[in-house]
XYZ file of C-alpha atoms in Angstrom:
149
model
C -49.477 54.754 54.170
C -51.395 52.701 56.739
C -52.232 50.156 54.013
C -48.526 49.846 53.182
C -47.608 49.443 56.829
C -50.219 46.757 57.482
C -49.895 44.853 54.218
C -51.515 41.471 53.673
C -48.103 39.854 54.208
C -47.646 41.599 57.563
C -51.134 40.601 58.664
C -50.491 36.961 57.646
C -47.258 36.914 59.643
C -49.006 38.510 62.629
C -51.740 35.883 62.585
C -49.222 33.019 62.708
C -47.263 33.004 65.965
C -45.110 29.858 66.077
C -44.078 28.562 69.487
C -46.668 30.619 71.381
C -46.691 30.106 75.147
C -44.023 29.494 77.772
C -41.497 26.717 78.496
C -41.815 24.822 81.778
C -38.114 25.038 82.731
C -36.210 27.403 80.416
C -32.462 27.952 80.483
C -33.124 31.667 80.029
C -36.023 34.114 79.895
C -36.113 37.590 78.415
C -38.758 40.264 78.482
C -39.084 43.520 76.616
C -41.749 46.228 76.618
C -42.120 48.989 74.053
C -42.845 51.951 76.326
C -44.614 54.061 73.704
C -47.299 51.518 72.827
C -47.096 48.857 75.533
C -46.191 45.995 73.211
C -44.645 43.220 75.294
C -42.722 40.012 74.586
C -41.657 37.346 77.058
C -39.396 34.687 75.577
C -38.108 31.411 77.031
C -35.241 29.431 75.513
C -33.509 26.123 76.012
C -29.984 25.938 74.608
C -28.072 22.912 73.390
C -24.455 22.049 74.215
C -23.275 23.918 71.092
C -24.909 27.187 72.160
C -27.830 26.957 69.757
C -31.498 27.494 70.550
C -32.924 24.003 71.087
C -36.406 25.038 72.227
C -38.226 28.341 72.206
C -41.519 29.777 73.394
C -42.880 33.284 73.187
C -45.722 35.142 74.822
C -46.258 38.262 72.728
C -48.865 40.958 73.249
C -48.151 43.474 70.523
C -49.571 45.326 67.569
C -49.626 43.610 64.182
C -46.062 44.748 63.456
C -44.674 43.313 66.693
C -46.678 40.125 66.149
C -45.385 39.856 62.566
C -41.760 40.187 63.698
C -42.405 37.566 66.397
C -43.923 35.298 63.737
C -40.782 35.484 61.608
C -38.635 34.938 64.680
C -40.639 31.888 65.758
C -40.281 30.317 62.317
C -36.506 30.802 62.252
C -34.979 30.791 65.725
C -34.615 27.057 66.472
C -30.984 26.188 65.744
C -29.760 29.789 65.845
C -26.795 30.923 67.923
C -26.803 34.016 70.082
C -24.470 35.639 67.565
C -26.933 34.989 64.718
C -29.752 36.521 66.754
C -27.636 39.543 67.638
C -26.626 40.011 64.003
C -30.293 39.800 62.963
C -31.276 42.335 65.634
C -28.511 44.711 64.557
C -29.458 44.360 60.873
C -33.136 44.921 61.684
C -32.266 48.014 63.700
C -30.137 49.332 60.823
C -32.995 48.591 58.403
C -35.406 50.587 60.551
C -33.128 53.492 61.488
C -30.571 53.993 58.736
C -31.756 52.478 55.465
C -30.093 49.079 55.837
C -31.338 46.123 53.821
C -32.223 43.995 56.838
C -31.159 40.567 58.036
C -29.809 37.873 55.761
C -29.958 34.120 56.114
C -32.335 32.468 58.561
C -33.884 35.785 59.686
C -34.269 37.321 56.224
C -38.056 37.231 56.679
C -37.731 40.288 58.930
C -37.171 42.289 55.738
C -40.952 42.158 55.296
C -41.015 44.900 57.933
C -38.781 47.302 56.004
C -41.615 49.794 55.487
C -41.749 50.304 59.284
C -38.631 52.471 58.846
C -40.970 55.309 57.857
C -42.865 55.003 61.177
C -40.370 55.608 64.009
C -43.096 55.240 66.637
C -43.445 51.590 65.567
C -39.741 50.642 65.744
C -39.764 49.533 69.393
C -42.819 47.325 68.900
C -41.202 45.715 65.876
C -38.112 44.880 67.942
C -39.659 43.596 71.210
C -39.596 39.877 70.342
C -36.062 39.793 68.971
C -34.759 41.906 71.884
C -36.456 39.567 74.383
C -35.008 36.547 72.572
C -31.513 37.976 72.658
C -31.895 38.685 76.384
C -33.134 35.119 77.015
C -30.158 33.616 75.154
C -27.719 35.873 77.002
C -29.221 34.843 80.354
C -29.070 31.162 79.409
C -25.438 31.579 78.395
C -24.640 33.379 81.655
C -26.312 30.632 83.691
C -24.348 27.959 81.799
C -21.077 29.774 82.467
C -21.836 30.016 86.214
C -22.513 26.277 86.331
C -19.321 25.446 84.419
C -17.203 27.996 86.296
């Protein structure tokens, strides 16, 4: 089972972390920690006028599964709306917890983590980057609304 969980594809995704680091002046920052294993993701975003992610950086300290999910996210998140990210998070959660197929469209790569469904202790680590990204986008949106309001 461990070989299935840490497949060559997962390890390749984990080794490639696009947009690693932090942004100098983000519109929003999110952070999530998986309490069971300590996996952590801090995400910074810049949003454009249409509410899409214009720039993105992530600092992820996680197991291979969390790193793999962050790798997929980093490849796909530029240009995404908060709604797309939320839909991807919800579909990933359903894939892990209730047999869903996983995200479609720009975040379909998260389906590579479908086998994590059989390892509930790994679910939180798999979700830290996308949860932190969603939080960062929500904070950026809230800051924009305060400025406009």
